[in-house]
Coordinates of N, CA and C in Angstrom, one line a residue:
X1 N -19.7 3.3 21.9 CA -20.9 2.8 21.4 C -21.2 1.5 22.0
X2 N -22.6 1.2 22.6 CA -22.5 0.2 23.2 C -23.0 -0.8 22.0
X3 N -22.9 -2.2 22.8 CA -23.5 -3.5 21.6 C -24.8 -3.1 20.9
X4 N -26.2 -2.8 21.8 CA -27.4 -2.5 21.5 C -27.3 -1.4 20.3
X5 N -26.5 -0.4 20.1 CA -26.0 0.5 19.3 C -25.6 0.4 18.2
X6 N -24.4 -0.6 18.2 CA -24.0 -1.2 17.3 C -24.4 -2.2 16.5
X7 N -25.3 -3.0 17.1 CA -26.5 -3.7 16.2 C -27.5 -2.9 15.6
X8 N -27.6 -1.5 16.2 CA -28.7 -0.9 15.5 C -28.2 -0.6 14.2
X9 N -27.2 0.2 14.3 CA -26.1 1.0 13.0 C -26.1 0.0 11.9
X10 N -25.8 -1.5 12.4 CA -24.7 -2.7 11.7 C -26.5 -2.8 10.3
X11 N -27.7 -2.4 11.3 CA -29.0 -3.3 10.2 C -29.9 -1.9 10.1
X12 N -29.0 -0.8 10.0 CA -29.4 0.4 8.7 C -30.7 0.8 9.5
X13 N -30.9 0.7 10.7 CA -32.3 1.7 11.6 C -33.4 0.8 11.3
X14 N -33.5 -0.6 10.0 CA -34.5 -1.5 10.0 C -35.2 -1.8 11.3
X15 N -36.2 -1.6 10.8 CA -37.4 -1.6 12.6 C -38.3 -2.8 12.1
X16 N -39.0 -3.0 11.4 CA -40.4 -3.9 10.9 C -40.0 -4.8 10.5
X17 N -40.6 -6.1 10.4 CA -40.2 -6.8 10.4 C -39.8 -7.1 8.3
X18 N -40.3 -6.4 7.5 CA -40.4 -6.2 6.0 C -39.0 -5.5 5.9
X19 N -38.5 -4.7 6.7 CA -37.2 -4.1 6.6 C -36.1 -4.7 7.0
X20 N -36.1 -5.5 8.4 CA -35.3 -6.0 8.8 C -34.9 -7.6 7.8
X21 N -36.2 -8.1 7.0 CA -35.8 -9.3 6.3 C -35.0 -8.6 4.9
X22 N -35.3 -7.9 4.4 CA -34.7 -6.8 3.6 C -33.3 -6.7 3.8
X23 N -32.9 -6.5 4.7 CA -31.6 -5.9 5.0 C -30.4 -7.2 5.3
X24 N -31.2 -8.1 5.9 CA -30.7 -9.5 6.3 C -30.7 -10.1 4.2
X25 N -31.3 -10.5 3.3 CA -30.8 -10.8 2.5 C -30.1 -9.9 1.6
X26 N -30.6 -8.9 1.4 CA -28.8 -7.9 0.9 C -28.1 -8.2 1.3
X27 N -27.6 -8.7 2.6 CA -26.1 -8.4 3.3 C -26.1 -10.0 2.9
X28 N -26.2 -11.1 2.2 CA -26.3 -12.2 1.7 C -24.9 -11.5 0.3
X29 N -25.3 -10.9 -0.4 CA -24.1 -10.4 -1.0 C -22.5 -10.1 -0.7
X30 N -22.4 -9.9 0.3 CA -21.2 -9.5 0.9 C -20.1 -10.8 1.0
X31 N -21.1 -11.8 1.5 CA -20.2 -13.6 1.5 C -19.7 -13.5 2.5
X32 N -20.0 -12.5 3.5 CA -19.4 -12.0 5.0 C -20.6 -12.5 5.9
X33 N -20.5 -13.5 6.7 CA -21.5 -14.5 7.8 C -21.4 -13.5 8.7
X34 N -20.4 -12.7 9.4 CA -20.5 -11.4 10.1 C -21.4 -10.6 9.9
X35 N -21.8 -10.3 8.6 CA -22.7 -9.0 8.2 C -24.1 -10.0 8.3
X36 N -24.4 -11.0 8.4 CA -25.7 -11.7 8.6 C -26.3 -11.6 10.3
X37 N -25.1 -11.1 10.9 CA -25.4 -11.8 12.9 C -26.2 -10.3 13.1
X38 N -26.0 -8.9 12.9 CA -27.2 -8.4 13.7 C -28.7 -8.4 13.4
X39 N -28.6 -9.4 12.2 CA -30.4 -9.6 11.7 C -30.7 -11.2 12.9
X40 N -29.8 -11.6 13.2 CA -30.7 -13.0 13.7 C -30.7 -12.6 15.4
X41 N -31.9 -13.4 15.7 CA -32.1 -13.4 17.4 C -30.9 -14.5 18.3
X42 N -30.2 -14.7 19.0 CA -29.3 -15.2 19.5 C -30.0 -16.5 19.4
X43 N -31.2 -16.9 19.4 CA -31.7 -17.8 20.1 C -32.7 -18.6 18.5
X44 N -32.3 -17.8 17.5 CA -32.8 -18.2 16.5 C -33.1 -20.0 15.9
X45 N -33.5 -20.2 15.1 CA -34.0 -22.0 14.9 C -33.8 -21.6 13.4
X46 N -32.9 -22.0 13.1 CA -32.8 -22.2 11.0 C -33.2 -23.6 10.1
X47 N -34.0 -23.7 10.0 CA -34.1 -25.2 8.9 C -34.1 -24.9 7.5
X48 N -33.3 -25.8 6.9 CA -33.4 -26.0 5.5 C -33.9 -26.9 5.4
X49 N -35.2 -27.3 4.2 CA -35.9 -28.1 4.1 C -35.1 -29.6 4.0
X50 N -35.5 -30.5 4.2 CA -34.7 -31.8 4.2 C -33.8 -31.9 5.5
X51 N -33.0 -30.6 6.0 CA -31.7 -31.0 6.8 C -33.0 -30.7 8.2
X52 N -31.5 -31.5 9.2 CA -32.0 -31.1 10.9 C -32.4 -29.6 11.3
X53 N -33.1 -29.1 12.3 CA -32.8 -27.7 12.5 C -31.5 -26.8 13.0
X54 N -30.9 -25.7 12.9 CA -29.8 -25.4 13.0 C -30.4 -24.4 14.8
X55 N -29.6 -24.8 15.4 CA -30.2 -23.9 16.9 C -28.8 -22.8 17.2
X56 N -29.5 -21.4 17.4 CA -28.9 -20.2 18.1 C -27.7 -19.6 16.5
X57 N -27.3 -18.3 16.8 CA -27.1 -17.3 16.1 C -25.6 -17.9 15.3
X58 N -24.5 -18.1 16.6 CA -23.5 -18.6 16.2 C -23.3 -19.8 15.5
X59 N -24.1 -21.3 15.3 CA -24.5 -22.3 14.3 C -24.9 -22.0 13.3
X60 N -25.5 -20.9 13.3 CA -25.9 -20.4 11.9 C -25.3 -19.6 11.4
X61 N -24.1 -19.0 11.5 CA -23.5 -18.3 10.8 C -22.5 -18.8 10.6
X62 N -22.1 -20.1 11.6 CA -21.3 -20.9 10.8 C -21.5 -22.1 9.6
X63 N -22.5 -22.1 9.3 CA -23.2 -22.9 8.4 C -22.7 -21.6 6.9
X64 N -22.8 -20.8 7.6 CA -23.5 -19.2 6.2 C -21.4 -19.2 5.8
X65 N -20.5 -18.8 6.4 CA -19.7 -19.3 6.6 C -19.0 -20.2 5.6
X66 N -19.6 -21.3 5.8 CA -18.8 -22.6 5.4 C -19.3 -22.6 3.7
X67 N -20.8 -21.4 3.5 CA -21.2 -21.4 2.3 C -20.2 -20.6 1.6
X68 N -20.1 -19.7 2.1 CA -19.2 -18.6 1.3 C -17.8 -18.7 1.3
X69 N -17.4 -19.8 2.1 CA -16.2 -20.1 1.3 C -16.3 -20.6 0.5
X70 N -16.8 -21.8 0.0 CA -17.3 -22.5 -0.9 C -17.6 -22.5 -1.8
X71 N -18.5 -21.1 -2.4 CA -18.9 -20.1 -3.1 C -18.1 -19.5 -3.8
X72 N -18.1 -19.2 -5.3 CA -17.3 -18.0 -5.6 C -18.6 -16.6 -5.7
X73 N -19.6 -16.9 -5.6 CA -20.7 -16.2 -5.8 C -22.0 -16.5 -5.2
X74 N -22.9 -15.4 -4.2 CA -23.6 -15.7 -3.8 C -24.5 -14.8 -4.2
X75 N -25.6 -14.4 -4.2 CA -26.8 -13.4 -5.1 C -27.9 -14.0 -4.9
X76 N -28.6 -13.0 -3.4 CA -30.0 -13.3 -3.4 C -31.1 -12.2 -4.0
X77 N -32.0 -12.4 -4.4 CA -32.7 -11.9 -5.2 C -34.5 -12.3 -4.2
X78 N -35.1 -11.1 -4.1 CA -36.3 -11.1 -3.6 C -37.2 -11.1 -5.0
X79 N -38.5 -11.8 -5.1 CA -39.2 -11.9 -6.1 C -40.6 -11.3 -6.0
X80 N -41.0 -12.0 -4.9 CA -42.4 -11.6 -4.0 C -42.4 -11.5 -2.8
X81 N -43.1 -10.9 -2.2 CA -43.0 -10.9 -0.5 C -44.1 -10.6 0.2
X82 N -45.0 -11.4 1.4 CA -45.9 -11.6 1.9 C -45.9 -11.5 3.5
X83 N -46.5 -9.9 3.9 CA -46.1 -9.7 5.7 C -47.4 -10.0 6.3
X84 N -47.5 -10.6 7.6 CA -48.7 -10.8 8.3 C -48.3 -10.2 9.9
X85 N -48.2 -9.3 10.5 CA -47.2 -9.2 11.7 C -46.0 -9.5 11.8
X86 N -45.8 -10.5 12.5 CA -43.8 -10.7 12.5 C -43.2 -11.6 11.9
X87 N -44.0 -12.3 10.9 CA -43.9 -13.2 9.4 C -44.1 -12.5 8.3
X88 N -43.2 -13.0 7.9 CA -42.3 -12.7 6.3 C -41.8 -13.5 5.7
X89 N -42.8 -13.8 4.5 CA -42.9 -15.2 3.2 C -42.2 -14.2 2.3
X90 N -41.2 -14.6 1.7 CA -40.5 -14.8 0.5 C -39.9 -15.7 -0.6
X91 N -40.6 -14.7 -2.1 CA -40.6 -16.1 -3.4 C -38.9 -15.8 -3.1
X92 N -38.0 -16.4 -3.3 CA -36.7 -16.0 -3.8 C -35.6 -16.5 -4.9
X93 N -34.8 -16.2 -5.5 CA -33.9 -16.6 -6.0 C -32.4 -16.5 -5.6
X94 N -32.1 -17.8 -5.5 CA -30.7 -17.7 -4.7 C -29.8 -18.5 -5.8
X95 N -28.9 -17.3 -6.2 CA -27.9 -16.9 -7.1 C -26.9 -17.6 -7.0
X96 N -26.0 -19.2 -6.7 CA -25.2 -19.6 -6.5 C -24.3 -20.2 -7.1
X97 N -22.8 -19.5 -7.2 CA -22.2 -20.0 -8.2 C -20.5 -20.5 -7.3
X98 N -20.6 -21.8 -7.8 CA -19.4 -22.6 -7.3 C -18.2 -22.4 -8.1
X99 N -16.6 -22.3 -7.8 CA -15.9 -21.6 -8.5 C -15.6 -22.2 -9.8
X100 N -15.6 -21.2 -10.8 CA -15.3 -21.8 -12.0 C -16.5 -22.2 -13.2
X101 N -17.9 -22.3 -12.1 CA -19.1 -22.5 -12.9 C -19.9 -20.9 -13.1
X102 N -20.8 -21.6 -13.6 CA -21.9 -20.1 -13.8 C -22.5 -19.8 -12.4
X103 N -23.2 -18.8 -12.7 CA -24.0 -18.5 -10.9 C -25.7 -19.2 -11.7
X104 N -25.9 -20.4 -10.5 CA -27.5 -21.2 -10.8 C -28.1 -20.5 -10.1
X105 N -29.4 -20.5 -11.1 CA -30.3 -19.8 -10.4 C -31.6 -20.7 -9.2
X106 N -31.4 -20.4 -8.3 CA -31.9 -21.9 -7.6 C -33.2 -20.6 -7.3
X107 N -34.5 -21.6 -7.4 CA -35.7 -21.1 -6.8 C -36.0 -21.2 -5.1
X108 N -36.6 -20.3 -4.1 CA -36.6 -21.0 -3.0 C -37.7 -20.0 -2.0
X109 N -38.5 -20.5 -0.8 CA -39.5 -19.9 -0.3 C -38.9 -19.7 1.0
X110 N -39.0 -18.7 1.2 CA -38.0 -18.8 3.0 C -39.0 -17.9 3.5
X111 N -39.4 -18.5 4.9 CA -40.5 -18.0 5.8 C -38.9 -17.5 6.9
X112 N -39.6 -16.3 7.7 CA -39.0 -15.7 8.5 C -40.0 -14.9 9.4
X113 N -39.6 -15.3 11.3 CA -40.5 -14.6 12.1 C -39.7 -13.8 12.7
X114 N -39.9 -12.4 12.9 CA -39.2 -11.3 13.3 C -39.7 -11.1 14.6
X115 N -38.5 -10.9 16.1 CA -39.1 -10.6 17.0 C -38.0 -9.8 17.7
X116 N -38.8 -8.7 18.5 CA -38.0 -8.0 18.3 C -36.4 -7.4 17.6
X117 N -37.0 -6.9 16.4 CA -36.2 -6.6 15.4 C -34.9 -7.6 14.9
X118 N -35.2 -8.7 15.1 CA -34.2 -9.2 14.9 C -35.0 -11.4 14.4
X119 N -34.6 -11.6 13.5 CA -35.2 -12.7 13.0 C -34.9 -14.0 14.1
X120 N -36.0 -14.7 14.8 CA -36.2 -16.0 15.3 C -36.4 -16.8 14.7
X121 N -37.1 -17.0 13.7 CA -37.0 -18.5 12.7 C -37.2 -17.9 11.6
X122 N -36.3 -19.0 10.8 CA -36.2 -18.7 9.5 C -36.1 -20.2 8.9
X123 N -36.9 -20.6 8.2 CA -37.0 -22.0 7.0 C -37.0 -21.8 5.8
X124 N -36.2 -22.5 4.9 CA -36.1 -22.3 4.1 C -36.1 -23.7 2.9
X125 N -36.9 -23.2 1.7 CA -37.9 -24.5 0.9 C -37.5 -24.6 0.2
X126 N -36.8 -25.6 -0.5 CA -36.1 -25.5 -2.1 C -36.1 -27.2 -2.3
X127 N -35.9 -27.2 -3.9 CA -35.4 -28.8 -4.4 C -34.2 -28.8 -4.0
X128 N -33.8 -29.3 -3.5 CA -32.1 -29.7 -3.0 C -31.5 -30.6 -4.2
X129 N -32.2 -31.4 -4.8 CA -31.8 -32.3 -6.0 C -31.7 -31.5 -7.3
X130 N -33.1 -31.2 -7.6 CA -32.8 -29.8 -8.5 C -32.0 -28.8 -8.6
X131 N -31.7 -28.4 -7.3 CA -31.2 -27.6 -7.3 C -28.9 -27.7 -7.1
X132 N -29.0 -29.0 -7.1 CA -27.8 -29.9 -7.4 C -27.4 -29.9 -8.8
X133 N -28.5 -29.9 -9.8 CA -28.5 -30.2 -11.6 C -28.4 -29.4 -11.6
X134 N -28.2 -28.2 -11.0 CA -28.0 -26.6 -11.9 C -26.7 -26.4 -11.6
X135 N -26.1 -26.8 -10.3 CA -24.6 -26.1 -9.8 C -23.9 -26.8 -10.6

């Protein structure tokens, strides 16, 4: 099987851009930064609101990574979701629970542009402070 192949298999035949963001936060469950790399474009741009931008595939899965160790629980949850071509707005709730505590339920808007099947930016909106008072 070649690489091209095995990224197809690894993100379940997801083609559109509504499926492929689909399939990229389910695999948010797993707490495996491996199971996140055949949704993003190599060349991808990640920002979290407040922080610097995160540049290319491998920076950002070591960020995702450094989450889930840290994590005893991760659970993202889609609420609403808005497609215009290869943008994809989602309301979300990101389920995070540090060991020993409850899983907070942190509110957050994450825009994502899909190109060729595979996500090139993704930002992500949340209270960082608020969202501190919950963990």
């Amino acid at each position: 099987m070649d690489e091209t192949t095995a990224v197809e298999d690894a993100r379940d035949g997801a083609t559109t851009p509504s499926q492929v963001v689909t399939g990229f936060v389910a695999a948010f469950g797993t707490r495996e930064a491996a199971r996140l790399a055949p949704y993003l474009h190599e060349d991808i741009e990640f920002q979290a609101y407040g922080d610097a931008p995160v540049h290319g595939r491998d920076a950002v899965l070591a960020i995702w990574a450094g989450v889930f160790a840290s994590m005893a629980a991760v659970e993202f949850r889609t609420l609403n979701r808005a497609t215009n071509g290869d943008l994809v707005i989602e309301e979300q709730v990101h389920g995070l629970g540090l060991p020993g505590r409850p899983v907070a339920p942190i509110r957050n808007m994450a825009v994502y542009r899909v190109q060729h099947g595979r996500i090139i930016e993704w930002r992500d909106y949340t209270n960082p402070e608020y969202a501190r008072t919950l963990m």
